[in-house]
Tab-separated table of C-alpha atoms and ligand atoms in Angstrom:
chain	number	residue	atom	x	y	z
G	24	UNK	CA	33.937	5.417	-0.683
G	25	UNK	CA	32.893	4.373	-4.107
G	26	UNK	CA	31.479	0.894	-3.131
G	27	UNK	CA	30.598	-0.104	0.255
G	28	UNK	CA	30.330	-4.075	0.952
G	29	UNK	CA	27.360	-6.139	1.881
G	30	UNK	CA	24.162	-5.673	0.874
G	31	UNK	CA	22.381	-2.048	1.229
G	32	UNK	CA	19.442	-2.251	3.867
G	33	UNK	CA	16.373	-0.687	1.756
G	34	UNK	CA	13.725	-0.617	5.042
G	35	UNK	CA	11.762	2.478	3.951
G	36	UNK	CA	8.401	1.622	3.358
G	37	UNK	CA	8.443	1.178	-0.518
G	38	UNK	CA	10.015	1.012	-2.667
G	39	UNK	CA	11.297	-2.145	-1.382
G	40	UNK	CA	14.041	-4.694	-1.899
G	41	UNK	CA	13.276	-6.552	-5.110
G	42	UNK	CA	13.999	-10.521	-5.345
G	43	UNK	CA	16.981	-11.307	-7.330
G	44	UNK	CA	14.656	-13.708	-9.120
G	45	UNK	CA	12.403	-10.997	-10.341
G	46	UNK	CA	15.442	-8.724	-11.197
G	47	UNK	CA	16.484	-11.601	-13.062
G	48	UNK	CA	13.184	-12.387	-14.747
G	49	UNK	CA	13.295	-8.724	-15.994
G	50	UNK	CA	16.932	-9.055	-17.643
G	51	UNK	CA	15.557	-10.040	-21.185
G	52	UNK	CA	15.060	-8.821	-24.278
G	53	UNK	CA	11.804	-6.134	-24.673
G	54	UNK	CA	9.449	-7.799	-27.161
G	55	UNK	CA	7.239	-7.145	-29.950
G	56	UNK	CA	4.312	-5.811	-27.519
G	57	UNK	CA	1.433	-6.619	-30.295
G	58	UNK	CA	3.144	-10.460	-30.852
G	59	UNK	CA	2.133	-13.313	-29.992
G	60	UNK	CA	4.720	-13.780	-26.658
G	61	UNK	CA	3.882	-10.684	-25.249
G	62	UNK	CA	0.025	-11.935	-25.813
G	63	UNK	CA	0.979	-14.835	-23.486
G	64	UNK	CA	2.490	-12.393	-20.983
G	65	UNK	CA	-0.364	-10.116	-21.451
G	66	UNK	CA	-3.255	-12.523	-20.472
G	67	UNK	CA	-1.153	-14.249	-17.716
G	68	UNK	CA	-0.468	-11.281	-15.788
G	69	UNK	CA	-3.571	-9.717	-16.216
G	70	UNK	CA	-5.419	-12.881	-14.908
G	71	UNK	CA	-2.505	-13.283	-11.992
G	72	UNK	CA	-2.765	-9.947	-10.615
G	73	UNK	CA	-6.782	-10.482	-9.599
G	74	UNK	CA	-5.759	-13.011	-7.400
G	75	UNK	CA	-3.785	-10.578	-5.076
G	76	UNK	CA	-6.958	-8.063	-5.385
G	77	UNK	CA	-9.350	-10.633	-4.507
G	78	UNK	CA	-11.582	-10.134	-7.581
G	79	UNK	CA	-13.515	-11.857	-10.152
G	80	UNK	CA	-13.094	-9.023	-12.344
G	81	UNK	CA	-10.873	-6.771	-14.324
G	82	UNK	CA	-7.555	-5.036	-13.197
G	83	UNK	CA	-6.266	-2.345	-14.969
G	84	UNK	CA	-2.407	-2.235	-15.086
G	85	UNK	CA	-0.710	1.252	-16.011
G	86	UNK	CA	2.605	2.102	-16.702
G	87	UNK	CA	2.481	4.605	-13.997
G	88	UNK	CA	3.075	5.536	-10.604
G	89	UNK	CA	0.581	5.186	-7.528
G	90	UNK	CA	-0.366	8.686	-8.286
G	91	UNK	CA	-1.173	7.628	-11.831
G	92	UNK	CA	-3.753	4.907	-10.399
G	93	UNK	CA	-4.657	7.404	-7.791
G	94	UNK	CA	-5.841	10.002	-11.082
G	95	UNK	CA	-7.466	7.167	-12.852
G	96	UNK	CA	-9.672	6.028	-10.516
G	97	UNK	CA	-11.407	9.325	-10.286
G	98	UNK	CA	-11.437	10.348	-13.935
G	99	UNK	CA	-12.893	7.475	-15.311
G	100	UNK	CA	-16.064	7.259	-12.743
G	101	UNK	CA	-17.053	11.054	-11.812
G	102	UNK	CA	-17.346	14.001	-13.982
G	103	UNK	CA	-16.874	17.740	-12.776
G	104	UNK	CA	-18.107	19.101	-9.562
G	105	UNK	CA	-18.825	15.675	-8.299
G	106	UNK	CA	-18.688	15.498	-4.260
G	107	UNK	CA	-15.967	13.122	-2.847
G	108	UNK	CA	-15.726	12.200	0.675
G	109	UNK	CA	-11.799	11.903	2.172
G	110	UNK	CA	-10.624	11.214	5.221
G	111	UNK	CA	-7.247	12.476	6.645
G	112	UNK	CA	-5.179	8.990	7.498
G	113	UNK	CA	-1.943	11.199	6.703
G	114	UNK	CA	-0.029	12.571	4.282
G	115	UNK	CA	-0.988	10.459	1.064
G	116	UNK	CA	-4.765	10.604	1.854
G	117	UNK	CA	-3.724	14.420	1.731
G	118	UNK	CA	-1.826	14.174	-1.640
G	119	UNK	CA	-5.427	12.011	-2.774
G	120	UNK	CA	-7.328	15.203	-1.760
G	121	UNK	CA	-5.049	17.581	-4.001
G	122	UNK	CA	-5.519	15.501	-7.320
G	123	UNK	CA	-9.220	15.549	-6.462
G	124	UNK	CA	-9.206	18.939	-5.920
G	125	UNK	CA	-6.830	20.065	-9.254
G	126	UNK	CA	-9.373	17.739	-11.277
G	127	UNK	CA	-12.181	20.295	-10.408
G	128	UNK	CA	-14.226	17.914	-7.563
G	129	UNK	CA	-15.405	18.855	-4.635
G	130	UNK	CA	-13.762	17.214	-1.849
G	131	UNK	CA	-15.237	16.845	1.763
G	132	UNK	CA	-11.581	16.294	3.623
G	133	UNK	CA	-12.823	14.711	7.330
G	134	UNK	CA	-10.398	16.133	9.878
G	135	UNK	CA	-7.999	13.711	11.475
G	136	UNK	CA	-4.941	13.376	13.674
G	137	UNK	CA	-2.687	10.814	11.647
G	138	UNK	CA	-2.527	8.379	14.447
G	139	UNK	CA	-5.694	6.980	13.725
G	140	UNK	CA	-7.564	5.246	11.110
G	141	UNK	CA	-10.567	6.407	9.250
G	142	UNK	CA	-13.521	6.324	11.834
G	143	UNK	CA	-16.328	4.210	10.211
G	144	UNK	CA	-18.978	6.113	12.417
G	145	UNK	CA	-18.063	8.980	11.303
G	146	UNK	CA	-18.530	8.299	7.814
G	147	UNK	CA	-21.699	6.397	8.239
G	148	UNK	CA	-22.825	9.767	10.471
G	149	UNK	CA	-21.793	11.782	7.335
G	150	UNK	CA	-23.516	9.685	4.801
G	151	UNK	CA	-26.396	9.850	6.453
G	152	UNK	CA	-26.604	13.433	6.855
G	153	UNK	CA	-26.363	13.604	3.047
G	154	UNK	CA	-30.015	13.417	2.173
G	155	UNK	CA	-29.841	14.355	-1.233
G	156	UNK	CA	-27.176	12.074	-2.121
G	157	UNK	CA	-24.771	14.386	-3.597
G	158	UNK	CA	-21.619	12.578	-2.383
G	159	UNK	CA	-20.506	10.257	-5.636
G	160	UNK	CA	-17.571	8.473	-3.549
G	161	UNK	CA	-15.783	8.233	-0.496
G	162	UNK	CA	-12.359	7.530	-0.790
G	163	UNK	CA	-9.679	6.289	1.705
G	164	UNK	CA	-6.659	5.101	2.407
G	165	UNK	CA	-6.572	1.676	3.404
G	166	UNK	CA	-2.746	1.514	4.693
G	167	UNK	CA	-1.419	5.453	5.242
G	168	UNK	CA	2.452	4.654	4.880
G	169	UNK	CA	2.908	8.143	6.173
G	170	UNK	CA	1.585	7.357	9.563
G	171	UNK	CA	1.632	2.749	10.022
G	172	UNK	CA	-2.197	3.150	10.944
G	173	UNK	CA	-4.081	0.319	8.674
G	174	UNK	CA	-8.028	1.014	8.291
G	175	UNK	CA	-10.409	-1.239	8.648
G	176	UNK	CA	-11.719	-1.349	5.638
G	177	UNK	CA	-14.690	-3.781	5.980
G	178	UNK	CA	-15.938	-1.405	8.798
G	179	UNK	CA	-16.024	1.653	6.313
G	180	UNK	CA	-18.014	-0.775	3.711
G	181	UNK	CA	-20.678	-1.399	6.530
G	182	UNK	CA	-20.724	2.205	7.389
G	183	UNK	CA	-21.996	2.775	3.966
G	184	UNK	CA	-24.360	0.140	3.475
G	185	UNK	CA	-26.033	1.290	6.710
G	186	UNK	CA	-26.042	4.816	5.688
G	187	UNK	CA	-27.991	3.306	2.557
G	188	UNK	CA	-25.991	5.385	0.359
G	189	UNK	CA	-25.229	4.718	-3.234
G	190	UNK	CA	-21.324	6.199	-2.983
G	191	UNK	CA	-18.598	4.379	-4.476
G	192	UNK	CA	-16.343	3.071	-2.575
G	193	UNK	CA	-12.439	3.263	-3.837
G	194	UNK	CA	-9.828	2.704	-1.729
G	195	UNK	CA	-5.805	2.997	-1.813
G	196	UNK	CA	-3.681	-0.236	-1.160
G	197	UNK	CA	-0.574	0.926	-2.211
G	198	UNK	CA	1.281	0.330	0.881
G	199	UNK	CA	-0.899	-2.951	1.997
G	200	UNK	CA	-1.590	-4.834	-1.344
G	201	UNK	CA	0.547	-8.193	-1.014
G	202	UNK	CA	0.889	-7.515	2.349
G	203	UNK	CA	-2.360	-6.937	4.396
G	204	UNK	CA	-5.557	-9.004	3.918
G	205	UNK	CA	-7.670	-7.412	1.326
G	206	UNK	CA	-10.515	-8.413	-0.464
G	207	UNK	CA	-11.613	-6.348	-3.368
G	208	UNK	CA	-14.584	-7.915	-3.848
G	209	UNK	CA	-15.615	-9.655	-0.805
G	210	UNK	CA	-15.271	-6.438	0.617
G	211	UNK	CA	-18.039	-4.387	-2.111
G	212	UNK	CA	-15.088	-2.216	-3.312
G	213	UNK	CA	-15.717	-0.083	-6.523
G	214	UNK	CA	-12.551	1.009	-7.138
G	215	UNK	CA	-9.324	-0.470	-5.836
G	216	UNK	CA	-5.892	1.370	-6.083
G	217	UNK	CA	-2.240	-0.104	-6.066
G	218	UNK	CA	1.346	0.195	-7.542
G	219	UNK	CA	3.839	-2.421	-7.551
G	220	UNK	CA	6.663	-1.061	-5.843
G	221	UNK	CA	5.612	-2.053	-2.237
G	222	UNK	CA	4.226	-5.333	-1.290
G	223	UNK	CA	4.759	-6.868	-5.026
G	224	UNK	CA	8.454	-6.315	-4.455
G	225	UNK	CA	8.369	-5.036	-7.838
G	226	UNK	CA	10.424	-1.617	-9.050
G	227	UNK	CA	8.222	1.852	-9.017
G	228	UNK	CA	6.173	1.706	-12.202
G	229	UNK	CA	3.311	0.103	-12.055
G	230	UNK	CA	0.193	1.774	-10.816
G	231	UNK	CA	-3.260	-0.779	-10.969
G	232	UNK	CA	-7.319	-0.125	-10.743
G	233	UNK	CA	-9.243	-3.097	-9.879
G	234	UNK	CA	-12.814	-2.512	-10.975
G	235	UNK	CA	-16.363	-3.180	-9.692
G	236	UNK	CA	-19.451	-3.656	-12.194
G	237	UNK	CA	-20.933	-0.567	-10.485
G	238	UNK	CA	-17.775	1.700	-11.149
G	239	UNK	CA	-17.990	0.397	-14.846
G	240	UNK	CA	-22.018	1.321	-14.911
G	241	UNK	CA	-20.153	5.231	-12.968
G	242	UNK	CA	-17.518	4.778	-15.794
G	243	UNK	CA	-20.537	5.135	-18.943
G	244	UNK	CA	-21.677	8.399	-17.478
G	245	UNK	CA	-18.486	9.830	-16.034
G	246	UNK	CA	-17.281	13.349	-17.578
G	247	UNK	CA	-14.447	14.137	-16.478
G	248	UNK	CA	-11.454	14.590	-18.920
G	249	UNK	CA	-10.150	11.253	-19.526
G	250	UNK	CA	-7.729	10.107	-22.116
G	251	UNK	CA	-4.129	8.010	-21.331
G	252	UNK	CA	-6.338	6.703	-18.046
G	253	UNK	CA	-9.550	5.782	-20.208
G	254	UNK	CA	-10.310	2.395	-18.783
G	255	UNK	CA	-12.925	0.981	-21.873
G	256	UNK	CA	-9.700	1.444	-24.388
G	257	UNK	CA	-7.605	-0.429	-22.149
G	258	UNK	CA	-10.347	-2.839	-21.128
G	259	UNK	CA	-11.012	-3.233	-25.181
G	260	UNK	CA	-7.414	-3.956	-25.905
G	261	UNK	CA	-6.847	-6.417	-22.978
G	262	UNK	CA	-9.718	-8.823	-24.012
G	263	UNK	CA	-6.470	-9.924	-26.337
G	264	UNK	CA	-3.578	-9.667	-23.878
G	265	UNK	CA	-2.646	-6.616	-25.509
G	266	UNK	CA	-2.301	-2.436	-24.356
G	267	UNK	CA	-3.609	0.503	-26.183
G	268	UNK	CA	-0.314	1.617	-25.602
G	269	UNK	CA	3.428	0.875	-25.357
G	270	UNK	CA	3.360	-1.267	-22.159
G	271	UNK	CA	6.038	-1.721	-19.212
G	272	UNK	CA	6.725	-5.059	-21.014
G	273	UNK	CA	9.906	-5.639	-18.682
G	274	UNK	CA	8.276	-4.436	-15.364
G	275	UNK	CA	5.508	-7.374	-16.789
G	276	UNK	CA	8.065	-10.400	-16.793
G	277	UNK	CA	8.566	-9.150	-13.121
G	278	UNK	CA	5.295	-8.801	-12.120
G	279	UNK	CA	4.846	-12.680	-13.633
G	280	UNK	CA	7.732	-13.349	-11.678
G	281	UNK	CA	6.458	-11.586	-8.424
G	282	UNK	CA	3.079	-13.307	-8.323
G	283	UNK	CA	5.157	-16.831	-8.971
G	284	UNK	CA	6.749	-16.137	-6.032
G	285	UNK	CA	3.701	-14.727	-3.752
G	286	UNK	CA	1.377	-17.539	-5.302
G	287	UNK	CA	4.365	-20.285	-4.064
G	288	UNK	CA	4.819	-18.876	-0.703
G	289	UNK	CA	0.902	-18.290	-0.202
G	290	UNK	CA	-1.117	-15.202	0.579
G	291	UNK	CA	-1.869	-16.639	4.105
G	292	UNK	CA	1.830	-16.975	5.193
G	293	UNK	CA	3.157	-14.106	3.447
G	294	UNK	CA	0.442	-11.406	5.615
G	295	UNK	CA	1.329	-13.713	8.550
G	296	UNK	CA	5.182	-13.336	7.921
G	297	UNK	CA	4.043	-9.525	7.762
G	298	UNK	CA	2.262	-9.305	10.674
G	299	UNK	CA	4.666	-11.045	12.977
G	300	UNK	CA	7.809	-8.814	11.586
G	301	UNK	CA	5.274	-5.889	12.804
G	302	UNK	CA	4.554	-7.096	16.326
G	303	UNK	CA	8.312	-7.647	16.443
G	304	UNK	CA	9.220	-4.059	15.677
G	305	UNK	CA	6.529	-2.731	17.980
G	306	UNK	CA	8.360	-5.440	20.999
G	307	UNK	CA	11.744	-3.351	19.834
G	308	UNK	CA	10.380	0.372	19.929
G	309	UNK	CA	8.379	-0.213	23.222
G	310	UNK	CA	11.533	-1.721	24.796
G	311	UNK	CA	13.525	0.835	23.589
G	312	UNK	CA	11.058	3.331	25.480
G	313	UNK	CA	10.004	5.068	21.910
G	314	UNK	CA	6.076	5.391	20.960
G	315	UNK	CA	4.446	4.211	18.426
G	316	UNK	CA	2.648	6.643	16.238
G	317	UNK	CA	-0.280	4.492	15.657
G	318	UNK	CA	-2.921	5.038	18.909
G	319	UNK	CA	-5.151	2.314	18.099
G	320	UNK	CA	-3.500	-1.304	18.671
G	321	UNK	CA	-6.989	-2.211	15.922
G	322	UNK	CA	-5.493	-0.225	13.616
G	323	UNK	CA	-1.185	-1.278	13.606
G	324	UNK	CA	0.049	-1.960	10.258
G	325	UNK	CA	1.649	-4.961	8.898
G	326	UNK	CA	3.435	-3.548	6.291
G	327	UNK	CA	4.964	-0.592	8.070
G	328	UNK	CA	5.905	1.124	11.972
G	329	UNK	CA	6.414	4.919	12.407
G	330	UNK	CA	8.478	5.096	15.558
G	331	UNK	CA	7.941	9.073	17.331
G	332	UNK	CA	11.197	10.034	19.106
G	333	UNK	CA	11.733	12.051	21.954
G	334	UNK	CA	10.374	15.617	22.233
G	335	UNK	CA	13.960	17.810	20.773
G	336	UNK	CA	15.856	14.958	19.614
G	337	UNK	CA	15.504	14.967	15.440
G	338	UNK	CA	14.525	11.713	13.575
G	339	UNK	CA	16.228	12.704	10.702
G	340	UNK	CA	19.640	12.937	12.209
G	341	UNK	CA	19.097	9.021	12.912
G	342	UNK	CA	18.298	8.297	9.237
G	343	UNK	CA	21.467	9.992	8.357
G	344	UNK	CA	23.435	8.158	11.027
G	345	UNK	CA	22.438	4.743	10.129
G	346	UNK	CA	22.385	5.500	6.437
G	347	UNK	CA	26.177	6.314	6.727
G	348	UNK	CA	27.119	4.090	9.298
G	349	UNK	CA	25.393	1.263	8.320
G	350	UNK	CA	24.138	1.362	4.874
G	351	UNK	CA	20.467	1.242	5.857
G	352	UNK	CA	17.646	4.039	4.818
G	353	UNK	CA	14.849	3.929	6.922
G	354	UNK	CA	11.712	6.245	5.947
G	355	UNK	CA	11.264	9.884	6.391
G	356	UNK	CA	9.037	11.961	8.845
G	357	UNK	CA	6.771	13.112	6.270
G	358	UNK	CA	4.888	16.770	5.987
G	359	UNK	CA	4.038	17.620	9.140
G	360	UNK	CA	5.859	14.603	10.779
G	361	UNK	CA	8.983	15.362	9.706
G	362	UNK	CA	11.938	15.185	12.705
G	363	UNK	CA	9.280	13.492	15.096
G	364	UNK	CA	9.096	10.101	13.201
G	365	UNK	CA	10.806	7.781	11.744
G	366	UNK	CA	9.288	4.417	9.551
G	367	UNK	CA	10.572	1.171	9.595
G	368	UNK	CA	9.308	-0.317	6.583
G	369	UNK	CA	9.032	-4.495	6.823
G	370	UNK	CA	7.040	-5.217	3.681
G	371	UNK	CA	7.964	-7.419	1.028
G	372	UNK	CA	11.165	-9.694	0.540
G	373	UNK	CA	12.067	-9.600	3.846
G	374	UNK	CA	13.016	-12.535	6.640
G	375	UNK	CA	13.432	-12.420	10.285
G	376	UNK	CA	17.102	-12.189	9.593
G	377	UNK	CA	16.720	-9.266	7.726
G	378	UNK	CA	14.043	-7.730	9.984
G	379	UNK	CA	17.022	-8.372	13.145
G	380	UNK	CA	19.401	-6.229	11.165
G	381	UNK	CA	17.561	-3.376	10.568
G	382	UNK	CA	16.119	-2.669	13.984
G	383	UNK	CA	20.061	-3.570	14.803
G	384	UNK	CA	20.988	-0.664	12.756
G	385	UNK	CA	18.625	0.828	14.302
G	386	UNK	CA	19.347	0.370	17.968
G	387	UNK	CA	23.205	1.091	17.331
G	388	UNK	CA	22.120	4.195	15.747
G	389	UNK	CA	19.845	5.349	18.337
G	390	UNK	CA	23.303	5.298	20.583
G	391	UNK	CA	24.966	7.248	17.991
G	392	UNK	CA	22.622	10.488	17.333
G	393	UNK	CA	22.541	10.767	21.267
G	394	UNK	CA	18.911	9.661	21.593
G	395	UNK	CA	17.529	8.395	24.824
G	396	UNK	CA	16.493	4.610	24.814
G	397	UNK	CA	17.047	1.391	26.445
G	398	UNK	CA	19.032	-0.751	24.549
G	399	UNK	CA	17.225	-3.923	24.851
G	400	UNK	CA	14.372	-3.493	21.264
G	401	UNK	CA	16.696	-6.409	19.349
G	402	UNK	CA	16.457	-8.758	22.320
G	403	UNK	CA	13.129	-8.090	22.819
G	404	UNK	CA	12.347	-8.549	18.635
G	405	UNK	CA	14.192	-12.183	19.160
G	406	UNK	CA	12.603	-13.228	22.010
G	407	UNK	CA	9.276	-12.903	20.267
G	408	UNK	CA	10.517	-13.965	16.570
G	409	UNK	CA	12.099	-17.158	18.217
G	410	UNK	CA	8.700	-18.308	19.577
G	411	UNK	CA	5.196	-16.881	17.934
G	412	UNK	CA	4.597	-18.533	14.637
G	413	UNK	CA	1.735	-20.262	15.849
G	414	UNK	CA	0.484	-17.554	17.774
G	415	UNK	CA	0.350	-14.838	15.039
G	416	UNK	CA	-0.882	-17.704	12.339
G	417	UNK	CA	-3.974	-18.064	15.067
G	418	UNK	CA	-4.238	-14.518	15.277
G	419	UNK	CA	-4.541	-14.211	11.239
G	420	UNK	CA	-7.314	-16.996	11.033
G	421	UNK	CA	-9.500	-15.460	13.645
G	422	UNK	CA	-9.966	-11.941	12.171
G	423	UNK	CA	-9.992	-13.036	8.313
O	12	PLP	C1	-0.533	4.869	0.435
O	12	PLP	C2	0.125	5.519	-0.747
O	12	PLP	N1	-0.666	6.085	-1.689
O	12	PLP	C3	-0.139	6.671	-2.764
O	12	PLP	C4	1.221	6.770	-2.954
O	12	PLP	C5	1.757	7.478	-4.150
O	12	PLP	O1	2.325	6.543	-4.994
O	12	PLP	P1	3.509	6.947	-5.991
O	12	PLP	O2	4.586	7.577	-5.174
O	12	PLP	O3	3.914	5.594	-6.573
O	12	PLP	O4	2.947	7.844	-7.029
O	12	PLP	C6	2.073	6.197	-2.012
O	12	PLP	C7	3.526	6.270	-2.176
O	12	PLP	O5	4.297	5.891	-1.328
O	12	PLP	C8	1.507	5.570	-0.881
O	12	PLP	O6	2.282	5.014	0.063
């Protein structure tokens, strides 16, 4: 078939589906980047995107990938040898480690079981230990979208401050940024890490830094290699809404777009819209008799659900069910996951509407690649979608 009908149901967990109004804002003619409009452009996104960090202060926008950001946020503030303290989330706090490791650091990787979050005692325990201070940063993942366990990230910045340890503190929000409270600098983070192809509903290309004064004072004396990620030549350049380099200027008129769009809905509503399309999915696995791979109910993501199946009965052969049945890709079992999960991703544009089909495609498909379940998860999803809106709003207010 060369062209199936109806849209295609894009519910892995990033990229995700991108608003025909930012598709549209990116249709247009690629401008002079060192003129005058693409000044305008410049200084509006740059001063648009803090508001989704949180922060007072600069954000660094790549033309890159996560990974990009990921590299750049350790190049420009430590220098060679430098002790980093990980934590295991899952598979992209993993993928964290490796960069570290290829850029000569010496990582700390604390064990974990990628059905919980990182363990703020633990890390305060750690810090402590560390007389001498060696550690330069602990770095975590504040969303693992290999595993739908969300950190709490306040809980690690306490950890630290008790420790009394001078570490910075980066953290990864490529899978919650736009999606899941966070709070940059509310939250004393040196260093935070994002892309745009998640919660931003943007296409892959984008990769961001947000910046603390004490990761610029790390930046001065930081030796590592740096030279496409150098932060002070991009800092330099964007005092004037400009790039020391050839920007994404088209993924730019989408990100302006994008934060239109989040800014008119507002933050509040959309993490509230997130976390009651989460609780809903979790109402649909547990009535379909399927775990949950997050263990810690503290810990569930908003942005994302990894669903276990049944002991011999393969994830993957679901995916490929549903994909060619019903034109939906749900996310992969990833590393050492792989068969025994499967991720609904419910981040970005996405309604309840849209939310009821996939776990639809889901439940029919279930029935198809022969695994066990009950088939009541959809009722279940609409039975709670029809009637919590206040209940999740409350919900929101009291933890923020
Ligand atoms: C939490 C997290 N960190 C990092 C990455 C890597 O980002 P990228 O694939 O854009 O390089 C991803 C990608 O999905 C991610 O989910």
């Amino acid at each position: 078939m060369s062209y199936r009908a109806g849209r295609h149901f894009l519910q892995i967990p990033g990229p995700t589906n991108v608003p025909d109004r930012v598709l549209r804002a990116m249709a247009r003619p690629t401008i002079d980047h060192r003129g005058p409009e693409f000044q305008a452009l410049g200084r509006e996104v740059m001063d648009g995107i803090r508001i989704i960090f949180r922060t007072e202060r600069p954000v660094i926008i790549y033309p890159a990938s996560g990974s990009g950001a990921w590299e750049a946020a350790l190049v420009n503030t430590l220098s060679p040898g430098d002790r980093v303290l990980m934590v295991e989330t899952g598979h992209f706090a993993t993928l964290w480690q490796q960069i570290a490791l290829k850029l000569g650091l010496v990582v700390e990787l604390m064990p974990g079981d990628w059905r919980h979050g990182v363990d703020p005692g633990a890390v305060e325990a750690r810090l402590i230990e560390d007389r001498a201070q060696d550690i330069r940063a602990v770095c975590v993942v504040h969303n693992e979208t290999s595993t739908g366990v969300a950190s709490q990230i306040p809980l690690v910045r306490r950890a630290i401050d008790r420790a009394r340890h001078p570490a910075l503190f980066m953290v990864d929000t490529i899978s919650s940024l736009g999606s899941i409270d966070y709070r940059h600098d509310e939250w004393s983070v040196d260093v935070t890490v994002g892309a745009s192809q998640k919660g931003l509903m943007l296409p892959p290309g984008l990769g961001f830094n947000a910046i603390s004064d004490t990761a610029l004072a790390a930046h001065a004396q930081a030796a590592l290699p740096r030279a496409y990620w150098d932060w002070s030549a991009v800092l330099a350049a964007n005092e004037q809404g400009f790039f020391p380099y050839t920007p994404a200027t088209n993924l730019l008129y989408g990100l302006r777009e994008a934060l239109a769009l989040l800014r008119a809905e507002g933050l509040p509503n959309v993490f509230a819209r997130h976390a009651r399309h989460a609780e809903a999915t979790r109402r649909a696995a547990r009535a379909w008799g399927l775990a949950i791979l997050c263990a810690n109910p503290d810990e569930y993501s908003a942005s994302i659900t990894a669903v276990m199946t049944p002991p011999g009965h393969d994830a993957d052969r679901l995916r490929a069910v549903v994909l060619d049945r019903f034109d939906l890709s749900l996310g992969v079992g990833l590393a050492k996951l792989a068969g025994a999960v499967f991720r609904i991703g419910h981040l970005g544009d996405l309604n309840d509407l849209s939310l009821l089909g996939t776990l639809a495609g889901v439940e029919m498909g279930l029935a198809l690649a022969g695994i066990p379940h009950a088939p009541r998860g959809v009722d279940a999803a609409m039975r709670y979608l029809e009637g919590e809106r206040a209940a999740v709003l409350n919900e929101i207010g009291g933890r923020g």
